[in-house]
XYZ file of C-alpha atoms in Angstrom:
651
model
C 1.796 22.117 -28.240
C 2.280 21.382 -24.369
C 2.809 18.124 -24.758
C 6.351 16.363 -24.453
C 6.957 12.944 -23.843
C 9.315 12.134 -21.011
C 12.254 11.819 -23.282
C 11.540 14.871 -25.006
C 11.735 16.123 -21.416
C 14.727 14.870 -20.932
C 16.271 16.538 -23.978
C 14.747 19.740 -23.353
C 16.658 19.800 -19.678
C 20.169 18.797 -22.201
C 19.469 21.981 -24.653
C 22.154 23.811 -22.683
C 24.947 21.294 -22.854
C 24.223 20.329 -26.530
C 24.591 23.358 -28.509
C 21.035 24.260 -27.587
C 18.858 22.405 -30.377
C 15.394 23.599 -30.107
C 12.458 20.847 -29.019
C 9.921 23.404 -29.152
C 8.131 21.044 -31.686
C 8.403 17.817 -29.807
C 5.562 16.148 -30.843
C 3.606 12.493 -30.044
C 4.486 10.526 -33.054
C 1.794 8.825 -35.013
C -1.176 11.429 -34.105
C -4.465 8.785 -34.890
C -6.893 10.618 -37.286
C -9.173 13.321 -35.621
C -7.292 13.093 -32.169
C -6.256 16.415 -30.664
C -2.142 16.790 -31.020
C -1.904 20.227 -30.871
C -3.097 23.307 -29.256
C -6.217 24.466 -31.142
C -8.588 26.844 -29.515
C -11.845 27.432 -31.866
C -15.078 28.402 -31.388
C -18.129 30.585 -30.835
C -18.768 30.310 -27.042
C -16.840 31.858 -24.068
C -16.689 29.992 -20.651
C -14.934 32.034 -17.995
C -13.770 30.458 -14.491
C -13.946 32.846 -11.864
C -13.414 33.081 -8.469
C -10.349 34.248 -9.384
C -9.647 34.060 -12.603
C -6.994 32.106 -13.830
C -4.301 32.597 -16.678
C -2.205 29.652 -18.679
C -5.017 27.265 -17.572
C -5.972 24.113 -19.740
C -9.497 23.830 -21.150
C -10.536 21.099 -23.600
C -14.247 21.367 -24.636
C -15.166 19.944 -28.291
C -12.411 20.079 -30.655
C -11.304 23.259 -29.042
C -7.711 23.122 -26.765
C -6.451 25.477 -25.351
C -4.902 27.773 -22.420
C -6.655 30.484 -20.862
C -4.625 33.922 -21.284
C -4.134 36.735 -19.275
C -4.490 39.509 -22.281
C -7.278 39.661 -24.951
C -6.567 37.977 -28.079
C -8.582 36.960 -31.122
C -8.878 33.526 -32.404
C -10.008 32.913 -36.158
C -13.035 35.656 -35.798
C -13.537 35.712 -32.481
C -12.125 38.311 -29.855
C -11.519 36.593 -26.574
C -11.578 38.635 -23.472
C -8.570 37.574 -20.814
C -9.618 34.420 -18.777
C -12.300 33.081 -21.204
C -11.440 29.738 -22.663
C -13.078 29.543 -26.125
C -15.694 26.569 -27.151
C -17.492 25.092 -29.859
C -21.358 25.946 -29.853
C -22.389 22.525 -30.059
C -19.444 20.933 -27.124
C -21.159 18.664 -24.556
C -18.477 20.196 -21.914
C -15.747 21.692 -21.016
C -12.829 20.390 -18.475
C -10.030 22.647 -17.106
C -6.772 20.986 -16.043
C -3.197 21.754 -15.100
C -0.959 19.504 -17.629
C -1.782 18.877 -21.329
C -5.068 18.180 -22.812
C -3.761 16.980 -25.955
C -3.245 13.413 -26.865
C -1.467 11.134 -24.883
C -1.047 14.336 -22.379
C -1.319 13.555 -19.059
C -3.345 16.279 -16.590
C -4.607 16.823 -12.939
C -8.730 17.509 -14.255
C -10.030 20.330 -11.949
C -13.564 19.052 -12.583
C -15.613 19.202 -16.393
C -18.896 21.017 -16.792
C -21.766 20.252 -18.966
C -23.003 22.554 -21.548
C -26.495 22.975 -22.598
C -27.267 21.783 -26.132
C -30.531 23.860 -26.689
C -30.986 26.964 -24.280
C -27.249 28.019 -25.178
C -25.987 30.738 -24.367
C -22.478 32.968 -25.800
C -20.713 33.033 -22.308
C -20.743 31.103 -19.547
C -19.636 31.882 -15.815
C -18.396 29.186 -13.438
C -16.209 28.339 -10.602
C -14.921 25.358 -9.617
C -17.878 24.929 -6.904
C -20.058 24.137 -10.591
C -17.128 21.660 -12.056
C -17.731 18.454 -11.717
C -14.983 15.706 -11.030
C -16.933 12.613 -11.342
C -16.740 10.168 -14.253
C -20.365 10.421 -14.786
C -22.330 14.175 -14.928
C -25.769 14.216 -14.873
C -26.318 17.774 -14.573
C -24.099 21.004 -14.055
C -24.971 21.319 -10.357
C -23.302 23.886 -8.396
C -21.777 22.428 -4.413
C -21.300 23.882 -1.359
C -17.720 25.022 -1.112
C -17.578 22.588 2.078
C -20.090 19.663 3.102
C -18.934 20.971 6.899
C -18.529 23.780 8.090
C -16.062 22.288 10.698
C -13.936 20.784 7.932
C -10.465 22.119 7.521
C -11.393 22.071 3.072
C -12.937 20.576 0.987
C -12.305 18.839 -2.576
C -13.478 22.587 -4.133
C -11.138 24.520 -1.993
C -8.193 22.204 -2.491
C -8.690 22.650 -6.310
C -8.330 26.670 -5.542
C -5.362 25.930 -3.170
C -3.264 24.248 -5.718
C -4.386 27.188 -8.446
C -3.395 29.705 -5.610
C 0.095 27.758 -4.985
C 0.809 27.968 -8.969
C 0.395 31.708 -9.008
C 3.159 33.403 -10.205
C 5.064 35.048 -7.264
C 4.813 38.708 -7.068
C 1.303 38.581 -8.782
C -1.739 39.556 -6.539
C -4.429 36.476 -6.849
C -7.123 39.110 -5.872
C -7.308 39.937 -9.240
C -6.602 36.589 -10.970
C -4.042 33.517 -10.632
C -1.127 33.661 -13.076
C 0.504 30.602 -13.703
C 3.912 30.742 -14.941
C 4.532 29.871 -18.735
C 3.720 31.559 -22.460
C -0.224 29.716 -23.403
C 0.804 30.450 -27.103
C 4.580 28.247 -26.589
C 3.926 24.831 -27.783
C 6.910 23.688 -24.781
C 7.648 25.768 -21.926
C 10.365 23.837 -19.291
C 9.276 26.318 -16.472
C 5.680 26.115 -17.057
C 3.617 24.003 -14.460
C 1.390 22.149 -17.122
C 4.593 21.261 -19.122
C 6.144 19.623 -15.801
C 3.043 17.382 -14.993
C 2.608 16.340 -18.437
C 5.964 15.448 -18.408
C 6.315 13.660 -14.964
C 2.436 12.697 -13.774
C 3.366 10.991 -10.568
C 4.062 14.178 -9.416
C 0.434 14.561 -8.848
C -0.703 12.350 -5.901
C -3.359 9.526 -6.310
C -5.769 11.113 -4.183
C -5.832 14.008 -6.300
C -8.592 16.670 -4.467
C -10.122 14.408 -2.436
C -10.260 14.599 1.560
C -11.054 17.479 4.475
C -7.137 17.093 5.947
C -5.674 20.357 4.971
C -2.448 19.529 5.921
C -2.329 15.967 4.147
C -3.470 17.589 0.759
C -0.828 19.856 0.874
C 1.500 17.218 1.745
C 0.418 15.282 -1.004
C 1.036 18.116 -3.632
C 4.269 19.824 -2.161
C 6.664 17.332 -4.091
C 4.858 18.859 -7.244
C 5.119 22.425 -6.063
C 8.907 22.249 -5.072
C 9.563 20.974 -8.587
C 7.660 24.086 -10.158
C 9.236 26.577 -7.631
C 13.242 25.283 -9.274
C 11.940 26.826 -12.646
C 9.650 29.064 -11.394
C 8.964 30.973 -8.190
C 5.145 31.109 -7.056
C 3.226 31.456 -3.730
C 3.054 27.946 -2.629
C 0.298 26.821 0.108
C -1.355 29.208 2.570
C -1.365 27.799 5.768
C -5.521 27.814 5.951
C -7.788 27.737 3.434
C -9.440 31.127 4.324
C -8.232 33.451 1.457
C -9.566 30.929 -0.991
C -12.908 30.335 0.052
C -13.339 34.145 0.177
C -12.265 34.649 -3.179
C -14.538 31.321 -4.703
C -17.169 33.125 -2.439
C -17.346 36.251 -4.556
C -17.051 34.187 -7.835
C -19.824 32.475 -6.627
C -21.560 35.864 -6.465
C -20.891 37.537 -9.174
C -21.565 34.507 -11.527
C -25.125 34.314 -9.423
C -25.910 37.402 -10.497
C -27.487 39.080 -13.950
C -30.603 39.584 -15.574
C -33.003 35.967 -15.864
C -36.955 35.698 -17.357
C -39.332 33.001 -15.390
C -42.104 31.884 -18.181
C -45.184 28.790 -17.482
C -43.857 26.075 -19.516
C -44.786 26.204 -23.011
C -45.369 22.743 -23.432
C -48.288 22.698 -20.844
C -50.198 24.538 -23.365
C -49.825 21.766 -25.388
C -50.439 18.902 -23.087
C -53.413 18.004 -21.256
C -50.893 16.723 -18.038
C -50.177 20.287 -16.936
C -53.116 21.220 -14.435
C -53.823 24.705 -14.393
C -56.351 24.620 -11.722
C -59.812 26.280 -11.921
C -62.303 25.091 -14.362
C -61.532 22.716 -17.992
C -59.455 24.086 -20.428
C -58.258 26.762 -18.260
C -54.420 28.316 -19.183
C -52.001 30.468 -17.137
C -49.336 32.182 -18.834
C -46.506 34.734 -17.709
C -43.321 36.336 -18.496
C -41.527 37.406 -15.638
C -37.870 39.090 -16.108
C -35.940 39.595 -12.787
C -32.572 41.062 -11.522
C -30.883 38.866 -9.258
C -28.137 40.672 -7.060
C -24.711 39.448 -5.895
C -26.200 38.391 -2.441
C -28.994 36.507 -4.578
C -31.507 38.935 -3.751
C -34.113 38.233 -6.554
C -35.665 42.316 -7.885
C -38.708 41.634 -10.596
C -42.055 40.381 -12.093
C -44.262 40.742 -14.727
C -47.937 40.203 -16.353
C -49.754 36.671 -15.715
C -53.127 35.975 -17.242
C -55.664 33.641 -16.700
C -57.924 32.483 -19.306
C -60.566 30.416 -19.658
C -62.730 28.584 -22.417
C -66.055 31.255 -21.983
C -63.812 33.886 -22.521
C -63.124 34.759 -19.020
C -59.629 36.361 -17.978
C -58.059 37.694 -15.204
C -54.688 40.065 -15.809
C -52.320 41.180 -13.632
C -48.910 42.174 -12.341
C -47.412 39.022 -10.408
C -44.337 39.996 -8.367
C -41.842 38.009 -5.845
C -42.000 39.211 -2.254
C -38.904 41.288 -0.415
C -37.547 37.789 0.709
C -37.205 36.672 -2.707
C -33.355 34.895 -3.372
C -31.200 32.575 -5.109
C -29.098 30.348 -2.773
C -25.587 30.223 -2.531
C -26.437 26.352 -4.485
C -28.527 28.347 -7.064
C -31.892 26.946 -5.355
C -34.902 28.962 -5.411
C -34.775 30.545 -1.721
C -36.472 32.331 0.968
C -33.668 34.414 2.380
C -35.546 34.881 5.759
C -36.198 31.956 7.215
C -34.268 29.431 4.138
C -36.919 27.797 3.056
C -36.544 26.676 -0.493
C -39.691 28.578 -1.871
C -39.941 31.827 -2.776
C -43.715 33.568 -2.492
C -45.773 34.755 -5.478
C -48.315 37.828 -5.133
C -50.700 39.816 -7.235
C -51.208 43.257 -7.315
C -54.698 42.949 -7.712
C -55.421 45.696 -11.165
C -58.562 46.605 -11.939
C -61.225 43.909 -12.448
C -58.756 41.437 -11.035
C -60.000 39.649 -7.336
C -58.144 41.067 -4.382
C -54.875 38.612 -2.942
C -55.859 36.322 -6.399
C -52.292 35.007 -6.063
C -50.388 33.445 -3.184
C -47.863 30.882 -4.629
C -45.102 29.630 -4.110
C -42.187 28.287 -6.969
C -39.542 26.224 -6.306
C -36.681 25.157 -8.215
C -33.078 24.756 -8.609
C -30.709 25.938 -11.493
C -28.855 23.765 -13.003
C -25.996 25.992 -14.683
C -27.820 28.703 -16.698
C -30.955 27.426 -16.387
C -33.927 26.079 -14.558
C -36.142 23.460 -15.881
C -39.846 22.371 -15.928
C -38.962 18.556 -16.726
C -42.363 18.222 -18.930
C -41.602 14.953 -21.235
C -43.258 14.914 -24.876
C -42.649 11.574 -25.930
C -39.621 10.738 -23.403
C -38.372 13.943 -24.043
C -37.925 17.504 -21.840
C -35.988 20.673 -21.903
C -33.515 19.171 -19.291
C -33.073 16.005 -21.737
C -32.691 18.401 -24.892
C -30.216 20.504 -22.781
C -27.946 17.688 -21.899
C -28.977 14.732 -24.016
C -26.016 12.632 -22.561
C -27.129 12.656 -18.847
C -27.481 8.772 -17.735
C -30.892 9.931 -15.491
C -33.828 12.178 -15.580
C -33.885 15.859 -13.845
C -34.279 14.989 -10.180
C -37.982 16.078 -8.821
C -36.475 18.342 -6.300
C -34.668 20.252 -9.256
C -38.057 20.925 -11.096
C -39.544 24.008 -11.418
C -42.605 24.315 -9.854
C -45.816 26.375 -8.405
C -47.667 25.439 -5.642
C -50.616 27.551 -3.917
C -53.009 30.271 -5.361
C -51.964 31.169 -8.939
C -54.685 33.952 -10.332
C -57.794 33.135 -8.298
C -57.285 29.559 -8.443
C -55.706 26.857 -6.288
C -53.187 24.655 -7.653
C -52.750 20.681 -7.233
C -50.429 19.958 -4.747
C -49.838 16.761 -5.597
C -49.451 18.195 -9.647
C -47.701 21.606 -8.905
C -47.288 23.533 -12.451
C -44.276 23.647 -14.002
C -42.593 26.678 -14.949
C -38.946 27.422 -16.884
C -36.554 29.683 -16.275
C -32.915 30.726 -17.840
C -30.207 33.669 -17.565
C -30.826 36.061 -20.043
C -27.263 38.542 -18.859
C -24.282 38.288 -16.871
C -22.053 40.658 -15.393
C -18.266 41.365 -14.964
C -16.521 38.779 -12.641
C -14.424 41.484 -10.754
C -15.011 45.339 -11.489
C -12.419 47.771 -10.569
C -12.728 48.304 -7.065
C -11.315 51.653 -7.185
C -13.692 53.170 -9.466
C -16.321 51.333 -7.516
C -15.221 53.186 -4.732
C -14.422 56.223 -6.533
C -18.574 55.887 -7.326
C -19.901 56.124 -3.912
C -22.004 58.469 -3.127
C -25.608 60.641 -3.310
C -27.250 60.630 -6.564
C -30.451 62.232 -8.111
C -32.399 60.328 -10.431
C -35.508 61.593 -12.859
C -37.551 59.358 -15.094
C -38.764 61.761 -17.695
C -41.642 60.987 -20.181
C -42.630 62.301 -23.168
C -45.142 65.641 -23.562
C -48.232 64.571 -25.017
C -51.361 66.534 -25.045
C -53.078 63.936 -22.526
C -56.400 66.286 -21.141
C -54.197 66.830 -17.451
C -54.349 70.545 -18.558
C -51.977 73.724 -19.681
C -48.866 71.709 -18.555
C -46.566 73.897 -20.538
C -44.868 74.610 -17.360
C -43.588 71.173 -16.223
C -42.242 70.532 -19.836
C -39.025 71.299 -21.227
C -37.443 70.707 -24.966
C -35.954 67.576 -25.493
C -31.830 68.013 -26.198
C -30.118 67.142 -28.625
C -27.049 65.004 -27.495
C -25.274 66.037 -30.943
C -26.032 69.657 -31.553
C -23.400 69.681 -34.508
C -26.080 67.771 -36.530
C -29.331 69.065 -35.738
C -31.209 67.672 -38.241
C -30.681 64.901 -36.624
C -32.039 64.099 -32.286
C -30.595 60.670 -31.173
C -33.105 61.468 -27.965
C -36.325 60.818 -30.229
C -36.094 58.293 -32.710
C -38.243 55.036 -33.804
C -34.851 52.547 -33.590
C -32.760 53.220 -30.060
C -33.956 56.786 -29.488
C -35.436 57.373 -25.738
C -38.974 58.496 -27.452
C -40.829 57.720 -30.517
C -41.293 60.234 -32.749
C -44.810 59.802 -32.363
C -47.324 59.476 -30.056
C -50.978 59.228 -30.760
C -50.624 61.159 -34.080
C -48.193 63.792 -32.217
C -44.812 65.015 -32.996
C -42.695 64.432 -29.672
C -40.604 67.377 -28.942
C -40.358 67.971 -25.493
C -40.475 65.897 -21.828
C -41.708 66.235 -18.164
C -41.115 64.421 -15.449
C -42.999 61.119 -14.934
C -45.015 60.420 -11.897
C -45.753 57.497 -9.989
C -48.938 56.170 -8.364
C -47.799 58.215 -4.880
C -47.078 61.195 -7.067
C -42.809 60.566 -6.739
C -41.302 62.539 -9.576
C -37.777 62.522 -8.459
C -35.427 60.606 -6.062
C -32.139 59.726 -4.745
C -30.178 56.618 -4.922
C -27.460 55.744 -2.788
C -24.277 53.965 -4.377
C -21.943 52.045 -1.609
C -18.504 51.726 -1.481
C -18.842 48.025 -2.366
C -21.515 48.919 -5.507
C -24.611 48.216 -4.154
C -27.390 51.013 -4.937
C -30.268 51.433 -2.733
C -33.244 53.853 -2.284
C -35.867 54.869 0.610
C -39.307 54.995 1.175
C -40.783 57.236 -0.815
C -36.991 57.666 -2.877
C -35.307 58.960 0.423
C -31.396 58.752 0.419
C -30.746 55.663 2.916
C -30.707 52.347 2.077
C -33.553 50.802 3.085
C -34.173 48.947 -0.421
C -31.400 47.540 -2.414
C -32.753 48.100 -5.917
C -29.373 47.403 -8.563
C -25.918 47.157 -8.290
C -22.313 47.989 -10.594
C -22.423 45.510 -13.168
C -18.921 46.340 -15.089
C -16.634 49.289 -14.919
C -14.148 50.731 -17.454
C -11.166 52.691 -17.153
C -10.952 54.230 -20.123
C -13.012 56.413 -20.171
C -13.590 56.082 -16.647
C -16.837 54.950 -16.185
C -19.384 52.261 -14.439
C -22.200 50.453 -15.502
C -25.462 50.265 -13.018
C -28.493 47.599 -13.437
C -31.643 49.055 -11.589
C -34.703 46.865 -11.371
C -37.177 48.791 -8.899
C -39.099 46.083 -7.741
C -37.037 44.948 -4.524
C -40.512 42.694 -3.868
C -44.619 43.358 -4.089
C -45.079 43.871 -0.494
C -43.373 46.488 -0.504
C -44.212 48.233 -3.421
C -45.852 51.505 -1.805
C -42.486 52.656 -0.853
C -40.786 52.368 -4.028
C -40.475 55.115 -6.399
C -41.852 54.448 -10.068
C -42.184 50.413 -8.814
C -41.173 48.345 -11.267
C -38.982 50.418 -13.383
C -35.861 48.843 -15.024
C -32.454 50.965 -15.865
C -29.327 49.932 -17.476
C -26.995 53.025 -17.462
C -23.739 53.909 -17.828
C -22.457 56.510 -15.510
C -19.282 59.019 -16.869
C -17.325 59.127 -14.193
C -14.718 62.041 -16.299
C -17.210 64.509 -17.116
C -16.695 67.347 -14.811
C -17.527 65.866 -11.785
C -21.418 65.497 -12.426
C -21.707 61.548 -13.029
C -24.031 61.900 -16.072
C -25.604 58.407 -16.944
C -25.781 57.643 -20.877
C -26.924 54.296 -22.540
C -24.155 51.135 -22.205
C -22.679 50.957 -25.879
C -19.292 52.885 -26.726
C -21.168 54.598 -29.697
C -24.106 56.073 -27.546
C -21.602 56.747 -24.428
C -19.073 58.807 -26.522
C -21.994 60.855 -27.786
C -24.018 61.293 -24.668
C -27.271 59.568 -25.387
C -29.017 59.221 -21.899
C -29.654 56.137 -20.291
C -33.377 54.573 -20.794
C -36.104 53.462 -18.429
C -38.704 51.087 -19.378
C -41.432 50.126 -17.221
C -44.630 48.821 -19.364
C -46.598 46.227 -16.624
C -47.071 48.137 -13.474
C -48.528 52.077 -13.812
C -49.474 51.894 -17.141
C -51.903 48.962 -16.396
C -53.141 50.957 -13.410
C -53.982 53.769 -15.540
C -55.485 51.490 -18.177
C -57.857 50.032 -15.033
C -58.483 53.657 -13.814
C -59.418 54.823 -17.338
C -61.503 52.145 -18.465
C -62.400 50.902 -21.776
C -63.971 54.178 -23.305
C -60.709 56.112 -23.241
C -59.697 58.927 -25.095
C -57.432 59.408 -27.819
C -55.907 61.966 -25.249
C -55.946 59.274 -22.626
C -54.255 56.107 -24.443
C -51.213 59.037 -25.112
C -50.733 59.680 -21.309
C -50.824 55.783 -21.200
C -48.275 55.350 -24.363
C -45.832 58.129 -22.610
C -45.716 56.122 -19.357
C -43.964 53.052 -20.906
C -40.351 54.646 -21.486
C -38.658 57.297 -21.730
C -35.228 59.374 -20.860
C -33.039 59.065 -17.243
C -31.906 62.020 -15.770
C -29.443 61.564 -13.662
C -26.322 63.298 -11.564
C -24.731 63.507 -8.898
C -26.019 65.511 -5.717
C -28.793 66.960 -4.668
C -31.523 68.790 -6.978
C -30.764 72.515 -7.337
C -26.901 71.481 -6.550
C -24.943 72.945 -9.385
C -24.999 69.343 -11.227
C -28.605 69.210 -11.726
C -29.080 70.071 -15.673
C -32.525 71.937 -15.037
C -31.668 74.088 -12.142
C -31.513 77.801 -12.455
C -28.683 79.274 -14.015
C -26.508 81.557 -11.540
């Protein structure tokens, strides 16, 4: 326990002159029933502040108390990376301090933030531009790092200057803070949360609050110089430059992952929700999206229309190239700011020509974006944080305005529409693999040979290998649960693969990987970066190696120079096998045996071919269709016909 009273203090600081009695189990006498009095971290959930990370940091969320390490550990059953603090499922929030946490303790809060009670998630990313420091949340809403840009800080940055003046001296904050002290020590004399627990006026009445640089540091110096006489650390920088850089790229980083936009379920429930177009019309659609670091939003998916007589309209709805998330987590235009993002249509088959020009609007609060449709005084915002004294603001909602599959929306009833984070990504990836990653790279989306009426193709088609030759009755690379290919298609036996081509006739192309981990292609698959279409998601050093997220779908008005549009990769590239930079699937398992990474792409050419082939197809035809959906990613380093490429000629 942190805690120490200021007499226990006191005898602490007398250990040496008394024959050194240990107080390491000072504690608050008369603990009341169910109160916190001692460090107990428990849990289910992860909640990691970034931007950087921080080590020997209070968190109390729940019944859960604890100090953020800088090493993995596991608590009760649950393996907690380094810098997670570790939360009951059901906890409201979560607060990080510097003091104790523990009854009677006495802290500086660095802000709380409120965790959803229905869409939950197992880890959370913040920073402390998403923590909140008034007495009364309504919703985990994410601030600008400074209401200025003229001011000197800002009550966010002067919560990452005092972190940055804790950090252990010697230790490079780039990578995380480290403030001094044990987290598993129940009393630590030298540690910086012991000290204010033990003597709070130390920490100034006006706390974080104020643009004056100079006065905040002012303020907290008294508290620093009395850390720095146990331990040494960094102290204040003399701007505030070097921390709003580093809350920038937390700010990034916890912007980006994998998220699904969906119409709001309870509209097909209601009569309120107006679909536009005739009575007892619905619009439904799933659309999953990568969001990059800069916020660049890569996706869409399949909408339908349908009506009471039985009439639909399909399609593939897609965000436009200008598609982002703000730097507030606001649905944005990233070319001229507007908070709206635009809708289209690809317009397959029977479906009218331009049949969707919307636009959706919205704002996530935390993890999640929400429609705000009430049943009975109720809503998914409400359900998510049932403690919030107000209802989600109408600016906050999420919302379609416009054209939505051949029929015009309400404006003054837009329709609402839901949408969460479905995957995160590492805070801070080793920048020297990054680096070590950048680079020219060949990449082939193979698909299954099926006998599909295109002719004698024996010639494009080559046998399918097995990863794991040393058990060859056995083909991880064809299997019905986490192979690359069924075992069937249509009544065949798959065997073998060809390249896949898309609707320009692209079989292969190149991808360009930066020195910072952004991966791009050209038109047509060239190697420049015209199109940023994934990014490094996590790297490992043993064995050395990188994961990549690809969504090819960098936005629907420009999907005639994007090769295999709409195709979505998560790969693993070996970055210690010979040189080559083979990409296998993500888990350790399917890495160590060389399983190759798999793309899956189910809403975009395989509906065209569906519209091109009409409803009398052949059995022939629905196997071409069935082999377009997934398959096997070939992938290396170079150029093809460079010495890397697995199906060039042998010397």
């Amino acid at each position: 326990m942190r805690h120490l009273t200021l007499m226990a203090f006191a005898a602490l600081a007398l250990a040496g002159c008394n024959g050194g009695e240990d107080f390491s189990d000072a504690t608050v006498p008369g603990c009341p029933l169910g109160a916190n009095c001692d460090l107990n971290p428990r849990g289910e959930v992860l909640v990691e502040l970034q931007g950087p990370r921080v080590a020997n940091l209070g968190y109390s969320c729940g019944n859960s108390t604890g100090y953020t390490r800088a090493e993995e550990v596991t608590l009760g059953n649950v393996v907690v990376p380094p810098f997670h603090a570790l939360c009951p499922a059901n906890s409201g929030s979560i607060e990080f301090y510097i003091g104790s946490g523990l009854f009677e303790g006495n802290n500086a809060s660095l802000g709380r933030y409120l965790l959803p009670q229905q869409l939950r998630k197992g880890t959370y990313q913040v920073t402390l531009a998403d923590l909140s420091l008034a007495n009364t949340i309504t919703s985990p809403r994410r601030v600008a790092l400074k209401a200025d840009s003229m001011d000197a800080t800002s009550s966010v940055l002067n919560r990452s200057a005092l972190l940055h003046a804790l950090n252990e001296m010697g230790n490079d904050p780039d990578q995380a803070i480290i403030i001094p002290g044990n987290p598993a020590e129940k009393a630590d004399a030298g540690d910086p949360n012991t000290i204010l627990d033990a003597q709070p006026d130390l920490a100034p009445d006006s706390g974080f609050a104020g643009t004056d640089y100079e006065a905040f540091k002012a303020a907290w110096q008294g508290f620093i110089d009395r850390v720095n006489t146990e331990s040494p650390t960094d102290g204040f920088d003399t701007d505030t430059t070097n921390y709003q850089t580093r809350l920038e790229l937390g700010n990034d980083r916890s912007r980006a992952g994998l998220y699904a936009f969906e119409i709001a379920g309870e509209c097909i429930i209601l009569e309120g929700c107006e679909f536009g177009g005739e009575a007892g019309s619905t619009v439904s659609f799933t659309l999953n999206a990568l969001v990059l670091p800069d916020g660049g939003i890569l996706g869409g998916g399949t909408g339908v229309r349908a009506s009471n007589d039985q009439n639909q309209i399909l399609d593939y709805l897609g965000f436009d190239s200008n598609a982002g998330l703000s730097d507030l987590l606001e649905l944005q235009n990233q070319q001229d700011e507007s908070l709206a993002v635009d809708l289209l249509s690809r317009d397959i088959g029977d479906a009218p020509a331009d049949n969707t020009q919307g636009k959706i609007s919205g704002r996530f609060l935390g993890s999640s974006l929400y429609a705000g449709v009430e049943i009975d005084g109720r809503s998914d915002f409400k359900l998510d944080f049932p403690g919030s004294a107000t209802a989600l603001d109408p600016n906050d909602k999420g919302e379609i305005n416009g054209k939505l599959l051949n029929e015009a929306l309400d404006p003054e009833s837009p329709l609402p529409f839901r949408a969460t984070k479905t995957g995160f990504v590492q805070a801070l990836p080793d920048s020297a693999i990054v680096s070590d990653l950048a680079g020219t790279y060949t990449i082939r989306l193979m698909r299954a040979c099926v006998d599909d009426d295109l002719g004698n193709d024996d010639a494009n088609c080559s046998d399918i290998v097995d990863p794991t030759p040393d058990t060859p009755d056995v083909n991880e690379e064809i299997s019905d649960s986490g192979g690359n290919y069924p075992q069937i298609i249509g009544g065949e036996i798959i065997t073998r693969e060809r390249f896949r081509l898309d609707e320009n006739s692209v079989d292969e192309f190149c991808l360009v990987i930066s020195s910072e981990g952004q991966v791009s292609t050209g038109v047509a698959g060239a190697c420049d970066t015209t199109y940023t279409v994934g990014f490094v998601t996590r790297t490992f050093s043993d064995p050395k190696s990188a994961n990549v997220s690809l969504r090819l779908a960098p936005g629907l008005d420009v999907a005639a120079d994007i090769p295999h549009f709409n195709a979505t990769i998560e790969g693993r590239i070996d970055l210690a096998a010979g040189g080559c930079a083979p990409m296998y699937r993500l888990s350790d398992e399917n890495f160590e045996i060389g399983l190759r990474a798999r793309w899956v792409e189910d809403s975009y050419l395989p509906r065209l071919l569906l519209a091109e082939l009409g409803e009398d197809r052949t059995a022939a035809e629905d196997r071409r269709v069935a082999s377009l959906v997934s398959g096997a990613v070939q992938f290396f380093e170079g150029a093809p016909g460079d010495s890397c490429d697995p199906m060039a000629p042998a010397p």
